[in-house]
C-alpha atoms as one frame of an Amber mdcrd trajectory, in Angstrom:
protein
  12.040   4.740 -48.398   9.884   2.095 -47.539   7.312   1.513 -44.926   7.220
  -0.864 -42.418   6.162   1.081 -39.512   3.240  -1.113 -37.393   0.920   0.722
 -35.108  -0.600  -0.364 -31.809  -2.521   0.869 -28.437  -0.682   0.623 -25.358
  -1.889   1.293 -21.839  -0.578   4.396 -20.028  -1.071   5.790 -17.046  -4.467
   5.843 -17.465  -4.617   6.341 -20.584  -4.173   5.251 -24.312  -0.707   5.390
 -26.129  -0.480   5.462 -29.808   3.050   3.444 -30.633   4.907   3.394 -33.943
   7.018   0.222 -34.280   9.449  -0.522 -37.183  13.172  -2.402 -38.597  14.663
  -4.833 -35.880  17.768  -5.173 -33.462  18.496  -3.264 -30.513  15.170  -1.436
 -29.588  15.694   3.004 -30.244  13.075   4.297 -28.325  11.672   8.839 -29.425
  10.113  10.464 -27.299   8.472  13.473 -29.894   8.392  17.596 -28.101   5.556
  20.280 -28.047   4.098  20.630 -30.027   4.574  17.123 -32.521   3.695  14.025
 -32.547   5.476  10.943 -32.870   6.054  11.795 -36.664   7.836  14.702 -36.346
  10.871  11.136 -35.730  10.164  10.072 -39.206  13.125  10.434 -40.775  15.334
  10.302 -38.169  13.050   6.686 -37.752  13.653   5.529 -41.253  17.210   5.927
 -41.331  17.580   4.352 -38.045  15.197   1.379 -38.962  18.020  -1.092 -41.040
  19.287  -1.769 -38.376  17.503  -1.345 -34.703  14.862  -2.054 -33.543  12.875
   2.221 -33.425  10.421   2.980 -31.714   7.998   6.073 -31.517   5.085   7.307
 -29.695   2.465   9.730 -29.265   3.038  11.545 -25.706  -0.640  11.719 -23.767
  -2.212  14.608 -25.066  -1.114  14.621 -28.736  -1.989  12.556 -32.161  -3.933
  10.061 -31.400  -3.479   8.726 -28.078  -5.772  10.458 -24.862  -6.485  13.107
 -24.058  -7.053  13.613 -20.299  -8.136  17.009 -18.869  -6.712  19.068 -16.476
  -2.676  20.183 -15.664  -1.985  17.369 -13.424  -2.404  14.482 -15.720   0.739
  16.071 -17.161   2.734  15.805 -14.412   5.600  14.245 -14.513   3.985  10.995
 -12.240   2.389  10.476 -15.052   4.197  11.146 -18.592   7.433   8.715 -16.522
   4.802   5.619 -15.669   3.636   6.125 -19.953   7.090   5.103 -20.718   7.041
   2.831 -18.201   4.544   1.560 -19.827   5.393   1.555 -23.631   8.969  -0.020
 -22.266   7.304  -2.677 -20.921   5.575  -3.507 -24.149   8.307  -2.924 -26.774
  11.424  -4.041 -24.857  10.511  -6.045 -21.760  13.699  -7.955 -21.063  16.375
  -5.148 -22.335  17.576  -2.078 -21.559  16.579   0.633 -24.593  18.378   3.137
 -26.552  16.742   5.993 -25.915  16.829   9.836 -27.702  14.325  12.900 -27.114
  13.764  16.250 -28.655  12.321  19.041 -26.554   9.308  18.355 -24.249  10.044
  14.587 -25.025  13.944  15.145 -23.532  13.070  17.650 -21.044  10.959  13.857
 -19.420  13.393  12.380 -20.283  15.966  14.198 -18.120  14.236  12.794 -15.520
  13.221   8.407 -16.560  16.733   8.066 -17.151  17.972   9.596 -13.741  15.291
   7.953 -11.853  15.120   4.403 -14.044  18.797   3.882 -15.463  18.430   0.246
 -15.744  16.000   0.667 -18.380  18.240   2.865 -20.609  21.457   1.600 -22.694
  21.871   5.439 -23.603  20.295   8.638 -23.688  20.832  10.981 -27.070  18.725
  15.044 -25.792  18.013  17.175 -28.134  16.629  20.843 -27.196  16.065  19.770
 -24.052  17.713  20.387 -20.240  17.313  18.908 -17.752  15.113  21.009 -15.504
  17.118  20.610 -12.558  20.566  20.354 -14.236  19.073  24.703 -15.963  17.838
  25.526 -12.090  21.602  25.004 -11.402  22.748  26.356 -14.219  20.928  29.758
 -13.843  21.785  30.569 -10.061  26.402  29.628 -10.985  25.630  32.081 -13.440
  23.437  34.176 -12.038  26.364  34.134  -8.367  29.224  36.250 -10.939  28.899
  39.089 -12.809  30.123  37.651 -15.863  27.417  34.972 -16.003  25.278  37.346
 -16.279  24.294  37.783 -19.724  24.729  34.148 -20.544  21.648  33.430 -18.182
  20.525  36.428 -19.486  20.010  35.529 -22.934  18.300  32.434 -22.270  16.289
  33.904 -19.764  14.768  35.818 -23.048  15.354  32.980 -25.430  12.645  31.538
 -23.182  10.738  34.118 -22.758   6.961  31.504 -23.776   7.337  29.116 -21.141
   6.005  32.726 -18.904   3.482  33.149 -21.106   2.939  29.923 -21.211   1.386
  29.478 -17.557  -1.327  32.660 -18.007  -4.462  31.127 -18.367  -7.177  31.537
 -21.352  -4.969  33.428 -23.756  -2.121  30.636 -24.881  -4.841  28.358 -25.606
  -7.023  31.673 -27.528  -3.590  32.508 -29.753  -2.854  29.184 -30.642  -6.558
  28.726 -31.670  -7.163  32.335 -33.607  -3.603  32.839 -34.668  -0.770  30.586
 -34.064  -2.163  26.828 -35.673  -3.214  28.736 -39.186   0.100  29.883 -39.837
   2.782  27.407 -38.226   3.334  25.595 -41.631   4.282  29.431 -42.723   6.217
  29.694 -39.722   8.410  26.402 -39.497   9.329  26.868 -43.284  10.717  30.898
 -43.086  11.787  30.183 -39.269  13.134  26.417 -39.542  13.382  25.511 -42.898
  10.903  23.038 -42.864   9.096  22.700 -45.480   4.598  20.997 -44.501   4.590
  17.675 -45.771   5.729  13.388 -44.420   2.517  13.898 -41.048   4.023  17.870
 -40.106   2.145  19.375 -38.567   0.100  17.086 -37.662  -3.287  17.418 -37.999
  -3.713  17.189 -34.388  -1.468  20.817 -34.297  -4.244  23.011 -32.924  -5.919
  19.860 -30.201  -1.448  19.157 -29.748  -0.977  22.161 -29.267  -3.730  23.554
 -26.401  -3.498  19.689 -24.952   0.123  19.907 -24.472   0.360  23.852 -22.208
  -0.770  21.570 -19.546   2.807  20.477 -20.177   4.814  23.090 -18.887   1.863
  24.062 -16.697   1.878  21.062 -14.451   6.225  20.516 -14.579   7.611  24.561
 -14.731   6.768  24.933 -11.206   9.110  23.357  -8.431   6.305  23.315  -5.427
   4.917  20.748  -8.808   7.219  18.723  -9.266   9.193  17.489  -5.968   6.626
  15.102  -5.019   7.104  12.423  -6.932  10.679  12.954  -7.327  11.972  13.999
  -3.353  15.430  11.833  -2.606  16.200  11.808  -6.528  19.782  12.722  -7.084
  20.086  15.008 -10.805  22.833  13.012 -11.367  23.175  10.956 -14.367  24.572
   7.468 -15.094  23.623   7.059 -18.451  26.326   7.144 -21.412  24.371  10.979
 -22.207  25.114  12.899 -26.108  24.031  15.947 -26.077  23.081  17.492 -29.467
  23.650  21.035 -28.753  21.759  23.007 -32.306  23.608  26.138 -31.639  20.988
  28.196 -34.046  18.565  27.059 -31.449  15.718  29.883 -30.924  14.536  28.431
 -27.260  17.647  26.108 -25.962  21.517  28.313 -26.734  24.217  26.849 -26.651
  25.890  27.504 -23.636  22.364  26.657 -21.185  22.304  22.668 -23.753  26.070
  22.062 -23.683  26.763  23.530 -20.087  23.909  22.452 -17.599  24.297  18.536
 -17.792  28.442  18.831 -16.641  28.134  18.728 -13.672  25.745  15.925 -12.922
  26.256  13.375 -15.819  28.870  11.023 -15.562  29.329   9.637 -19.262  28.595
  13.062 -21.549  29.552  13.605 -25.263  27.833  16.793 -26.588  28.032  17.497
 -30.546  27.342  21.088 -31.223  25.662  21.180 -35.032  24.792  24.431 -37.187
  21.141  23.725 -37.352  18.198  25.662 -35.661  15.478  23.790 -32.875  13.674
  20.956 -35.950  16.816  19.375 -36.722  15.828  16.334 -36.549  12.960  17.489
 -39.424  15.402  19.576 -40.607  18.526  17.623 -41.539  16.833  13.549 -40.457
  20.124  12.524 -41.660  22.231  14.137 -40.022  20.909  13.284 -36.437  20.392
   9.392 -37.258  23.462   9.459 -37.973  24.838  11.022 -34.170  21.980   8.614
 -32.811  23.906   5.762 -34.131  27.096   6.281 -33.572  26.768   6.737 -29.594
  25.035   4.020 -29.759  28.104   2.722 -31.244  30.513   4.493 -29.094  28.679
   2.768 -25.597  28.721  -0.290 -26.751  32.784  -0.816 -27.519  34.982  -1.971
 -25.531
């Protein structure tokens, strides 16, 4: 596939964001997770660009975008302001179709809740809304039959607690994990190195991105900019559920949004967490199908 990617800088909320565009047509915005860059979407973007104006950007702290210091700089308020700046630059007059993975999906749930008028559709992969997830845990723990599912997810989410520990996660990335990431991705996810993954900035991205967990996971740090915001989602939403995901269990991914999402499609796929790298053609097809579904009369 020819690469006609166009790159520019967009000023976000006090940071410079590297924005990559290809194709033409209705705009599809792709948001990456941790510890990735926009390049994690390249295989999907190349396939969508036949029909759409596809936009992907390095979130703050990743790739060629700015890396502000301190955990507060990575709070949801700043992340959403960055996304809004990208939207203003690439699609100022029309809502976009949003697709996001991992932490990109977590922040995107916040975006579709707070500014639904900016989105024509939303596809979430392996990144639940934190408020939906909290409600799901509470409901599971209220009844004995739900405890095993909650316990399984807690085991899958061990790293979220580990990332709150000062200094140690940084040391692990610097002295062990960064050098072994490619091998781990190939063995655990079936994704060999190549095509921009992992990024040459992996170590810096991983260390800076720890602040995503530290700034947003605790309720007291998330409430200030969201007081009075309903957990309901009115944007037509598709949740792609990789059934072999090592981080977000299918039960959480499929069940957590149901009480809060007005127009929801749940699409289980027999893939692992980085499905967009392992099976980009399938992920692109599902995103395009959801866009067509929301546009149908």
